[in-house]
PDB file of C-alpha atoms in Angstrom:
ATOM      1  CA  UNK R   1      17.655  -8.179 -79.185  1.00 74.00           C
ATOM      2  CA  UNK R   2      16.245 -10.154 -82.446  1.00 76.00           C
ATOM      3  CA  UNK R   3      17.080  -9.010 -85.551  1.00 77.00           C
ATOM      4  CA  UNK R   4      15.991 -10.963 -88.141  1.00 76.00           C
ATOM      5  CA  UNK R   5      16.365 -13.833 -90.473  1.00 79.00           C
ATOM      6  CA  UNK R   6      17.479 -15.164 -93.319  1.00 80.00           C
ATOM      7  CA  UNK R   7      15.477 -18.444 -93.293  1.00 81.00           C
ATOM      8  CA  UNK R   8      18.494 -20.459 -92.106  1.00 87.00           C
ATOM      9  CA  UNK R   9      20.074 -17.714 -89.297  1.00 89.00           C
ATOM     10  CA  UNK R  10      18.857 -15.984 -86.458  1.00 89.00           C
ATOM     11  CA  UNK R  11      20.275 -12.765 -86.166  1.00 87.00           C
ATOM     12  CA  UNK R  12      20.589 -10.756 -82.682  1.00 87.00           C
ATOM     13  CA  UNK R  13      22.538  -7.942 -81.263  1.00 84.00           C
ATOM     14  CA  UNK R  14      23.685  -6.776 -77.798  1.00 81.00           C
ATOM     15  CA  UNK R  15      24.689  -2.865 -77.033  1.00 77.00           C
ATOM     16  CA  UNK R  16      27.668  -3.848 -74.735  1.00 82.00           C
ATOM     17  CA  UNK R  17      27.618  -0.949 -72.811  1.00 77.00           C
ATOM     18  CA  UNK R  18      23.543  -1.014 -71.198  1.00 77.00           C
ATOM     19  CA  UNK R  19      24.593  -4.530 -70.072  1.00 81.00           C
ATOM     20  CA  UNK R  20      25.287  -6.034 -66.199  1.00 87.00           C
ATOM     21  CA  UNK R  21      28.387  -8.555 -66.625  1.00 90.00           C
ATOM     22  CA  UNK R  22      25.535 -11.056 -65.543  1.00 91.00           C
ATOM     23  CA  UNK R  23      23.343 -10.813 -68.304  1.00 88.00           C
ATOM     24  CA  UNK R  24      26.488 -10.984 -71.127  1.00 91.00           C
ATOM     25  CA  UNK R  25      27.832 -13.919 -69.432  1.00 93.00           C
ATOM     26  CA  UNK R  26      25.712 -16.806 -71.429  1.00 94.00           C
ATOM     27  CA  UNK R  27      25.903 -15.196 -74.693  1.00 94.00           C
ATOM     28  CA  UNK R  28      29.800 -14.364 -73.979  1.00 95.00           C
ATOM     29  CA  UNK R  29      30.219 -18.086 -73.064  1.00 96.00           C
ATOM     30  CA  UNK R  30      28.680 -19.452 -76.020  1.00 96.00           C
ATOM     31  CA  UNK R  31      30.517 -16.675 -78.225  1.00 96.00           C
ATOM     32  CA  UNK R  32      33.661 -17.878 -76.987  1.00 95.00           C
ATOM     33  CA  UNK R  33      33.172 -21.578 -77.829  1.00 95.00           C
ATOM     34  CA  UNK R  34      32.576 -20.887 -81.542  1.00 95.00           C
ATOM     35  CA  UNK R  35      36.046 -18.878 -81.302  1.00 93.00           C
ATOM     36  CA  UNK R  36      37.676 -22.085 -79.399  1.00 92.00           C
ATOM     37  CA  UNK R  37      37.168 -24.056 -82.617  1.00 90.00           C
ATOM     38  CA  UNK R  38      38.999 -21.686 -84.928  1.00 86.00           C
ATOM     39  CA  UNK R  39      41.251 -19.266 -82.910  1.00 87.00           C
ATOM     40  CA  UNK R  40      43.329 -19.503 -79.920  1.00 84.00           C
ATOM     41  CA  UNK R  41      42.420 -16.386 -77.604  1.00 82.00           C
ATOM     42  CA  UNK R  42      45.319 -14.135 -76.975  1.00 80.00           C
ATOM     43  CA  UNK R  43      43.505 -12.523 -74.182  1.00 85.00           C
ATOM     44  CA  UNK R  44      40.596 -12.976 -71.627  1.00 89.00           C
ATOM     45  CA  UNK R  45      38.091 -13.068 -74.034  1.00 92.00           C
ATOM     46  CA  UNK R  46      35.113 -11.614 -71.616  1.00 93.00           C
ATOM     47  CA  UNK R  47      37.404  -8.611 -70.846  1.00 92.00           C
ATOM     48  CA  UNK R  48      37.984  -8.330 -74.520  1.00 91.00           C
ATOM     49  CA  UNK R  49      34.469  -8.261 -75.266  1.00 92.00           C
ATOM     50  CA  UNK R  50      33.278  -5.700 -72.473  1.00 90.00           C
ATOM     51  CA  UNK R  51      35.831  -2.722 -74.618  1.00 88.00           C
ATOM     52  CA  UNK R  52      33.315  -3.461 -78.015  1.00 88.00           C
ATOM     53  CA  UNK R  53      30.428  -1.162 -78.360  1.00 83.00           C
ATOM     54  CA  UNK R  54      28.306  -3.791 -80.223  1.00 85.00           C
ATOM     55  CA  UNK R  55      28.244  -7.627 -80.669  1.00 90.00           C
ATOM     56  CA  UNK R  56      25.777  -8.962 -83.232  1.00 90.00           C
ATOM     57  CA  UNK R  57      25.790 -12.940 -83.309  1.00 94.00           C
ATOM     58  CA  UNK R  58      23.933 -15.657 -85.476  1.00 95.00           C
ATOM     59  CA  UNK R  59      22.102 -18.525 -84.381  1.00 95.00           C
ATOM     60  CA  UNK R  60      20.896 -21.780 -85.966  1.00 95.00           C
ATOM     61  CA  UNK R  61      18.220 -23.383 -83.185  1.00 93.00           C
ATOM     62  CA  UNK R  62      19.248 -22.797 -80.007  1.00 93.00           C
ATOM     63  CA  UNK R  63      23.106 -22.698 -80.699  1.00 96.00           C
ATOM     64  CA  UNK R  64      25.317 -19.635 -81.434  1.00 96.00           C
ATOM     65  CA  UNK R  65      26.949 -20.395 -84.669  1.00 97.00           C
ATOM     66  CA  UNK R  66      28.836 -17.102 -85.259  1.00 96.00           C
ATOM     67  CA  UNK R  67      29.490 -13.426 -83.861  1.00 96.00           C
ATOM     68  CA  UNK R  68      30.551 -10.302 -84.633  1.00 93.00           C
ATOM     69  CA  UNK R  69      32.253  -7.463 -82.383  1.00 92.00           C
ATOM     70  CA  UNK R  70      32.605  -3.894 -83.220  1.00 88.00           C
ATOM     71  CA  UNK R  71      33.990  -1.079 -81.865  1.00 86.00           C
ATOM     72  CA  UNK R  72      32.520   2.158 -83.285  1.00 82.00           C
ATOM     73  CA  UNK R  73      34.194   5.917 -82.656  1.00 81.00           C
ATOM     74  CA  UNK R  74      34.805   9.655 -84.425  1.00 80.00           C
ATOM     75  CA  UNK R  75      38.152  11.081 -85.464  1.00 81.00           C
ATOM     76  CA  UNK R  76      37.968  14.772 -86.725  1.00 80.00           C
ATOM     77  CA  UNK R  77      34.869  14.357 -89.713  1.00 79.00           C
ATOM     78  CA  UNK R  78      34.877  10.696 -90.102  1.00 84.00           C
ATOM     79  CA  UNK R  79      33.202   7.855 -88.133  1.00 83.00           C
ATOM     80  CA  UNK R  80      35.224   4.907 -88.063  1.00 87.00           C
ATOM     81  CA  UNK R  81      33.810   1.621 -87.092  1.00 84.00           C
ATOM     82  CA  UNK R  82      36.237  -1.545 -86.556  1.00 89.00           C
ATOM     83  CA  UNK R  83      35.348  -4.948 -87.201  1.00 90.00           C
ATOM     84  CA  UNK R  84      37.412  -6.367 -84.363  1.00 90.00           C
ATOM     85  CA  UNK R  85      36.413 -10.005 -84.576  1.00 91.00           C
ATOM     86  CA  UNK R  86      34.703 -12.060 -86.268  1.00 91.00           C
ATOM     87  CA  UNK R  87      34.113 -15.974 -86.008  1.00 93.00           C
ATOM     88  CA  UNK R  88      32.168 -18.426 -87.414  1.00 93.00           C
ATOM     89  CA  UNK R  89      32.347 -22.398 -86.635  1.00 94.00           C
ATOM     90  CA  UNK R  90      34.158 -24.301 -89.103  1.00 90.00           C
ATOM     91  CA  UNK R  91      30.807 -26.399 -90.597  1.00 94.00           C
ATOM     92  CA  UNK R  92      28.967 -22.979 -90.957  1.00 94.00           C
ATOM     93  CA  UNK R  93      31.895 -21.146 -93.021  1.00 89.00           C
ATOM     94  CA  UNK R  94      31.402 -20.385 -96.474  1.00 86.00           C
ATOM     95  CA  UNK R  95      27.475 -19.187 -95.886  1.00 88.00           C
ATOM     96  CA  UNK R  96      28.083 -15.333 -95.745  1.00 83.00           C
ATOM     97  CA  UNK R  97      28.008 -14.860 -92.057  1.00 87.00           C
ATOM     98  CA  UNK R  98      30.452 -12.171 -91.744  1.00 85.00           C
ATOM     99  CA  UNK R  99      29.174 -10.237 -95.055  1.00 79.00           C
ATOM    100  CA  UNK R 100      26.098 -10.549 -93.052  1.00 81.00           C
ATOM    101  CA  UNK R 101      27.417  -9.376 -89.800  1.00 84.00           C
ATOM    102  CA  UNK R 102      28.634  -5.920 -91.722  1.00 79.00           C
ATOM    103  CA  UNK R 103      25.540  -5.001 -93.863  1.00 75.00           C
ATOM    104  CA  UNK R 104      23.415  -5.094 -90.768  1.00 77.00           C
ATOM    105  CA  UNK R 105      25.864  -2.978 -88.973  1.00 76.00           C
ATOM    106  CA  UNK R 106      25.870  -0.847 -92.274  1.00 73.00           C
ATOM    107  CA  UNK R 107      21.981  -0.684 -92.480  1.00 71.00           C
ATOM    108  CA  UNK R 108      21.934   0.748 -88.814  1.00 69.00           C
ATOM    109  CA  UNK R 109      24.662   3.617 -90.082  1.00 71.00           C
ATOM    110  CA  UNK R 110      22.471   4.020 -92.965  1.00 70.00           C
ATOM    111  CA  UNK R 111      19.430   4.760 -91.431  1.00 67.00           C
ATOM    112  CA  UNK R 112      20.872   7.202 -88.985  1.00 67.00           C
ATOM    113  CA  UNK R 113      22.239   8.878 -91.977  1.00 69.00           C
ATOM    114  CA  UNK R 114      18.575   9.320 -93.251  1.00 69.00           C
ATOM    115  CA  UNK R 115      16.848  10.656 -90.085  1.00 68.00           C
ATOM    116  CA  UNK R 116      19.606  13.246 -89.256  1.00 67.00           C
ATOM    117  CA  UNK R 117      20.397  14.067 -92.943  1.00 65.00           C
ATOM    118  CA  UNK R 118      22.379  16.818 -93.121  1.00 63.00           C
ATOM    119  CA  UNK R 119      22.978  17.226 -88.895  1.00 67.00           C
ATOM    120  CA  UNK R 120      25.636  14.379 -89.129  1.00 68.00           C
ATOM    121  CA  UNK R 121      28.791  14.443 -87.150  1.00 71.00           C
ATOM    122  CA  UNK R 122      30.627  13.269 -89.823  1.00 75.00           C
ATOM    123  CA  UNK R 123      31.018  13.162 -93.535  1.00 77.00           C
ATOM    124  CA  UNK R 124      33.197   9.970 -94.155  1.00 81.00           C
ATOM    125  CA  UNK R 125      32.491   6.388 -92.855  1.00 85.00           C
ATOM    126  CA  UNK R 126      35.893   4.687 -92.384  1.00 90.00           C
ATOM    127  CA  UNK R 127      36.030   1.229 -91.498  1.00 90.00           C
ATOM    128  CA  UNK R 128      38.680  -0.976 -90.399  1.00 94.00           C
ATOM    129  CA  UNK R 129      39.819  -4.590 -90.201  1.00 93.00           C
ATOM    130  CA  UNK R 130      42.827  -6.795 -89.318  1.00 92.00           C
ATOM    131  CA  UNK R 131      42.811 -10.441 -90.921  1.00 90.00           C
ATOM    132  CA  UNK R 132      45.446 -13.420 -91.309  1.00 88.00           C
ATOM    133  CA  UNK R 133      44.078 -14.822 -93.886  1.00 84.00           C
ATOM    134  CA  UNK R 134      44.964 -14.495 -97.319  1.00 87.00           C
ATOM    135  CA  UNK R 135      41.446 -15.262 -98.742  1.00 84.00           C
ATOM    136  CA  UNK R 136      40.540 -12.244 -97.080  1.00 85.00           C
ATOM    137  CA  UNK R 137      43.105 -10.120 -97.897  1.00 90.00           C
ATOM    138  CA  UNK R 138      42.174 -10.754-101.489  1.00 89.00           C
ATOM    139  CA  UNK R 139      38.479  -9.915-101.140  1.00 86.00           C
ATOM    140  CA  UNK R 140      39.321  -6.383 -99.780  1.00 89.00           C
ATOM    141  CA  UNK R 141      41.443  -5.681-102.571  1.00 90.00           C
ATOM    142  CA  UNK R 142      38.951  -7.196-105.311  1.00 87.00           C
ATOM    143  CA  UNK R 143      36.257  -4.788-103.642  1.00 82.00           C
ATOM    144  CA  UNK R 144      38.866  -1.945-103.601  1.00 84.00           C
ATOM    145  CA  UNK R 145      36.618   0.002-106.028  1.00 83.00           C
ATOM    146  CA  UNK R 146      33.912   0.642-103.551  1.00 78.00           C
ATOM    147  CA  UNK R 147      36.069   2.874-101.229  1.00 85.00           C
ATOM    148  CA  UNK R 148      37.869   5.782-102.196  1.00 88.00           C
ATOM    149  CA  UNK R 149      40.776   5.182-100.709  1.00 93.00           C
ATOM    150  CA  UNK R 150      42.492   2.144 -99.075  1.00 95.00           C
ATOM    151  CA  UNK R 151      45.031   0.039 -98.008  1.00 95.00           C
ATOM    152  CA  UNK R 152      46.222  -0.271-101.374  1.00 95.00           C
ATOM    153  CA  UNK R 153      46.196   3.349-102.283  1.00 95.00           C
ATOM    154  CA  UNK R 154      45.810   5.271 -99.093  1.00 95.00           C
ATOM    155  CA  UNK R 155      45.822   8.749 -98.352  1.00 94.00           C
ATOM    156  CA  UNK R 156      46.961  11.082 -95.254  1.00 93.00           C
ATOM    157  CA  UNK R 157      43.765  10.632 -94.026  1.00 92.00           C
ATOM    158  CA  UNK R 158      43.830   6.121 -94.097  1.00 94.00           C
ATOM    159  CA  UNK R 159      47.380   6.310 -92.833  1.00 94.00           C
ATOM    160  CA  UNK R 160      46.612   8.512 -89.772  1.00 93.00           C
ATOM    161  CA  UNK R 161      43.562   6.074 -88.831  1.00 93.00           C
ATOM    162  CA  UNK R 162      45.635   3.121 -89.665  1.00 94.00           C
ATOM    163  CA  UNK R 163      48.680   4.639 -87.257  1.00 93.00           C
ATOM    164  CA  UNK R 164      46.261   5.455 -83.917  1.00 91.00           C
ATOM    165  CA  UNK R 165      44.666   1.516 -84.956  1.00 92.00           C
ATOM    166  CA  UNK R 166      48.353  -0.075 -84.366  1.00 93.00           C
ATOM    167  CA  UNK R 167      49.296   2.816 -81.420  1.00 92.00           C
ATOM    168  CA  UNK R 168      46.028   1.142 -79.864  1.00 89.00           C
ATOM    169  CA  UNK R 169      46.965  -2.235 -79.929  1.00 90.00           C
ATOM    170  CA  UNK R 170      49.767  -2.187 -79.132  1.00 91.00           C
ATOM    171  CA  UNK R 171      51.282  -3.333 -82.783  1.00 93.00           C
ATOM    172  CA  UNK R 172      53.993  -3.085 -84.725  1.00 93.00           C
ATOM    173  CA  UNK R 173      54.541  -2.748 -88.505  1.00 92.00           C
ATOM    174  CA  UNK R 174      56.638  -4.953 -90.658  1.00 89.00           C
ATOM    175  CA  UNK R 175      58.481  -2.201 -93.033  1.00 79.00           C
ATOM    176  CA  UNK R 176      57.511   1.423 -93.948  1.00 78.00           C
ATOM    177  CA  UNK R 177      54.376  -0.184 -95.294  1.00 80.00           C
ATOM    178  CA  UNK R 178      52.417   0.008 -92.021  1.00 87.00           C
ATOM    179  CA  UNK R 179      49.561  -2.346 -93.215  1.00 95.00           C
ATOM    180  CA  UNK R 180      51.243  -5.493 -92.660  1.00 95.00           C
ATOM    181  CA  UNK R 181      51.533  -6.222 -89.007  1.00 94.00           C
ATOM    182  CA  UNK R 182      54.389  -8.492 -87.138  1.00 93.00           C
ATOM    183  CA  UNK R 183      53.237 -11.144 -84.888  1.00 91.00           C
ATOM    184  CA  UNK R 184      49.524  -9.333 -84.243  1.00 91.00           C
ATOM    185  CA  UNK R 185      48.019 -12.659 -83.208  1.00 90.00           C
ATOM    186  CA  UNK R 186      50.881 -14.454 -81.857  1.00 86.00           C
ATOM    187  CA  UNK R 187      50.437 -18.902 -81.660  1.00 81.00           C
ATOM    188  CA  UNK R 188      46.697 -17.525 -82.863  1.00 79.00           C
ATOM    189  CA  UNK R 189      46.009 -19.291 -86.198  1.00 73.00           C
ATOM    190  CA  UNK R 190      44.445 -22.818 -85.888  1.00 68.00           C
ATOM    191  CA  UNK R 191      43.685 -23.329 -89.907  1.00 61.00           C
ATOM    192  CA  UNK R 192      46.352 -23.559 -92.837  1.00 61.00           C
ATOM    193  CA  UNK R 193      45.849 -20.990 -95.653  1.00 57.00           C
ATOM    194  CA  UNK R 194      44.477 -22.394 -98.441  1.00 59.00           C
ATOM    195  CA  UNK R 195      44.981 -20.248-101.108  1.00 66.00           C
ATOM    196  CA  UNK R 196      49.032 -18.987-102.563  1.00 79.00           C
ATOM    197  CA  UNK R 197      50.451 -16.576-101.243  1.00 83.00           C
ATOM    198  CA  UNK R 198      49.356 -12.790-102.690  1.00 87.00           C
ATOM    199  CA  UNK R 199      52.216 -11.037-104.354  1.00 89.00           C
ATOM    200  CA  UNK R 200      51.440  -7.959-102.537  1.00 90.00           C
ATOM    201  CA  UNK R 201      52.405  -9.680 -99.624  1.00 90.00           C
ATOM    202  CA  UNK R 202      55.581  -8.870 -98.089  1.00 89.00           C
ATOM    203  CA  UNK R 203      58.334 -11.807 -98.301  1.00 88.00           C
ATOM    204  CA  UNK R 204      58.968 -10.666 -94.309  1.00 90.00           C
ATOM    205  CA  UNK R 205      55.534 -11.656 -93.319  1.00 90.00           C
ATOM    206  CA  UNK R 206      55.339 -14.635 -91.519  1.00 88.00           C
ATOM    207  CA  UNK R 207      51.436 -16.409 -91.352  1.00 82.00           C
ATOM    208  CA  UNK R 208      52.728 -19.185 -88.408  1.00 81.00           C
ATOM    209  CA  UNK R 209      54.149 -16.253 -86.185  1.00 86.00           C
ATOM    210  CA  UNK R 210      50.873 -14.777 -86.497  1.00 87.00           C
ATOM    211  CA  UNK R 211      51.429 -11.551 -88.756  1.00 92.00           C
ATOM    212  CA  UNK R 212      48.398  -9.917 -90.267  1.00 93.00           C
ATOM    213  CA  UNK R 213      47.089  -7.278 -92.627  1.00 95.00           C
ATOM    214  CA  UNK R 214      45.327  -4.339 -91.548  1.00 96.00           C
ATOM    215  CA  UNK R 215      42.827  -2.944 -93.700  1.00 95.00           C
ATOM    216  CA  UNK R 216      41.173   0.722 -93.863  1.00 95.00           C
ATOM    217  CA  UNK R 217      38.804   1.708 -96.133  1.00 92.00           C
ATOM    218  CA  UNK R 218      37.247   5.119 -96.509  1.00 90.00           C
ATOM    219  CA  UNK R 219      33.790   5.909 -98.396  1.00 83.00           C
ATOM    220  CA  UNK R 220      33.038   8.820 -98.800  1.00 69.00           C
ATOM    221  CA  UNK R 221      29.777   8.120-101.049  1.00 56.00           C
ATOM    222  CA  UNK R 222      26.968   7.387 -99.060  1.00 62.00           C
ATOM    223  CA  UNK R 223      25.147   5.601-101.921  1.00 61.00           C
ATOM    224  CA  UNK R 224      27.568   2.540-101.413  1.00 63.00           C
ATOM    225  CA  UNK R 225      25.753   2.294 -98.091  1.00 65.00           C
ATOM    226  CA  UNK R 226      22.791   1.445 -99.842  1.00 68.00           C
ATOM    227  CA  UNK R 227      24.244  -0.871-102.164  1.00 70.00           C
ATOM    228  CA  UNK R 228      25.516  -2.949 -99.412  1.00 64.00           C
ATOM    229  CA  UNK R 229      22.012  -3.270 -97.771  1.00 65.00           C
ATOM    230  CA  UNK R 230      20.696  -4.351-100.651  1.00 70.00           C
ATOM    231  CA  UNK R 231      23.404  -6.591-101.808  1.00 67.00           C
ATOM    232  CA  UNK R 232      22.421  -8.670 -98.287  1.00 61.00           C
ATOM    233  CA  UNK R 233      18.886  -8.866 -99.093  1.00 66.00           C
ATOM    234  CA  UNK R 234      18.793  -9.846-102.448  1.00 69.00           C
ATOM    235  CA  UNK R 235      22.004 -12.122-102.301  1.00 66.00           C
ATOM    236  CA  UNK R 236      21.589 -13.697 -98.774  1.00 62.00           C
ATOM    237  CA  UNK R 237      17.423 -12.841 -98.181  1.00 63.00           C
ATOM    238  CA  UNK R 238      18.256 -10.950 -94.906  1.00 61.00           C
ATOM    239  CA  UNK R 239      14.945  -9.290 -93.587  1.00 58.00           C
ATOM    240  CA  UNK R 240      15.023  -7.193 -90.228  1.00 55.00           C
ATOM    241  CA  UNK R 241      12.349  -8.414 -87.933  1.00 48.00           C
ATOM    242  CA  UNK R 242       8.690  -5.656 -87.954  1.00 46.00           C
ATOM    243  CA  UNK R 243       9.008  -6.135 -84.389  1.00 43.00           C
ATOM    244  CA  UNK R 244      12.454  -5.674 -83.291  1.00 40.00           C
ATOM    245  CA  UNK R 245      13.713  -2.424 -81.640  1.00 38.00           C
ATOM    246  CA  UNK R 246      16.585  -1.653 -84.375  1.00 43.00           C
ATOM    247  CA  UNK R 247      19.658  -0.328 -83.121  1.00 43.00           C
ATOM    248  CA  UNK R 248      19.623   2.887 -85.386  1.00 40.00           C
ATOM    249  CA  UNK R 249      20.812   5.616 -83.791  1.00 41.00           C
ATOM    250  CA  UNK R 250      24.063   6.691 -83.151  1.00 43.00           C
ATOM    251  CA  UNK R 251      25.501   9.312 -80.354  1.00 43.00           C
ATOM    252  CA  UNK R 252      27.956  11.178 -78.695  1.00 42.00           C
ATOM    253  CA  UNK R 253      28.704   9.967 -75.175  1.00 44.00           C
ATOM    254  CA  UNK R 254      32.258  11.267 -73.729  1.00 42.00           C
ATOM    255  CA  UNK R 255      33.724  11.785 -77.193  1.00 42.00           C
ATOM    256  CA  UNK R 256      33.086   8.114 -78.043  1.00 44.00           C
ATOM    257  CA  UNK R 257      30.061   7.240 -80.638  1.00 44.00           C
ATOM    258  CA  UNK R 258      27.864   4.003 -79.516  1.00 43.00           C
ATOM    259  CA  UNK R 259      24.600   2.681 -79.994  1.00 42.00           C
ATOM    260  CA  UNK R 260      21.494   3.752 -78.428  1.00 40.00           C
ATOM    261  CA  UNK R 261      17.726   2.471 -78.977  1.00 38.00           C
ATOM    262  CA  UNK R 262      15.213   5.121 -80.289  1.00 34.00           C
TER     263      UNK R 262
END
């Protein structure tokens, strides 16, 4: 489905789950080729794909430039969407794909938000994010001040989420801080860091065995919501498409929250 533009991306988005293997296949393909040229798959990457709920990629012509894959469920009061993975070829880094690739996913929270009110599920949106780069690691701490609590100064609450994330897959932690990650992406990495070292990092973890940092954020404030949506207009000139379908509801379906058209 078309999403919109930015005047130099085309935006589009599949709901994983209302697809035959048949008619993922092409976009899956050409997915996986942009992650060939920066990451080396630990896993089948179609399988991977098929346990997402959403994939939103970006295209410049005909050719898929960059993706996005999220898997989106409910824990007690909070909705917690992952960002999973997220790749962009190496000539179109540095143009705010994946900034992109969240505020749309934000804007469709966001307007579900506004249609059901007060009838929400949920009164916390907590996302979460594993990354093995350093660049990274920095942003979500510089941004730190939109969530109210984190990574860096997490609550009962983060540290549950962050525990049933590593249970999941399959992880395991570094120390008694449980937001580094040993060898998460093993033989993984194809690019260098290019940045020093953070001090927060632990002197343990190891960026050529593959160890990572796992990132939960909780906001609480729905207001931030709206500042990211706007933030992507006005600093990237992302417009949804008039005549696209948005993906803007979300549901319950076997105690697991996905996307559904209206």
């Amino acid at each position: 489905m078309y999403l919109g533009t930015n005047g130099t991306y085309q935006f589009f988005s599949l709901e994983l789950d209302r697809h035959s293997d048949e008619k993922l296949k092409p976009i899956v393909d050409a997915c996986e080729k942009v992650e060939a040229e920066v990451w080396n798959a630990c896993e089948d990457f179609f399988s991977y794909v098929r346990r997402q709920s959403a994939l939103i990629y970006a295209k410049r012509g005909k050719e898929v430039v960059a993706f996005a894959l999220f898997d989106i469920g409910s824990k007690d009061k909070t909705l917690v969407f992952a960002a999973n993975e997220c790749m962009v070829l190496k000539k179109h880094q540095g143009n705010g794909l994946p900034t992109l690739f969240m505020a749309i996913l934000i804007s469709h929270i966001r307007k579900f938000n506004r249609e059901i009110k007060n009838k929400r599920p949920y009164r916390s949106v907590t996302f979460v994010a594993s990354t093995v780069h350093f660049k990274l690691m920095q942003s979500f701490k510089r941004y730190g001040w939109l969530a109210q609590r984190d990574s860096f100064r997490p609550d009962e609450q983060v540290l549950e989420i962050a525990s049933d994330y590593i249970k999941k897959e399959k992880w395991k932690s570094l120390s008694e801080d449980p937001f580094f990650i040993e060898s998460a992406f093993p033989n993984a990495v194809k690019l260098n860091a290019t940045i020093t070292t953070p001090t927060y990092i632990p002197t343990s973890f190891e960026a050529s065995r593959g160890d990572a940092f796992l990132y939960v954020c909780r906001i609480t404030n729905f207001t931030f919501l709206g500042v990211m949506s706007m933030y992507v207009r006005f600093r990237y000139g992302f417009h949804f498409s008039k005549n696209s379908v948005n993906i803007s509801r979300l549901i319950r379906d076997d105690k697991k929250v996905i996307y559904t058209k209206n």
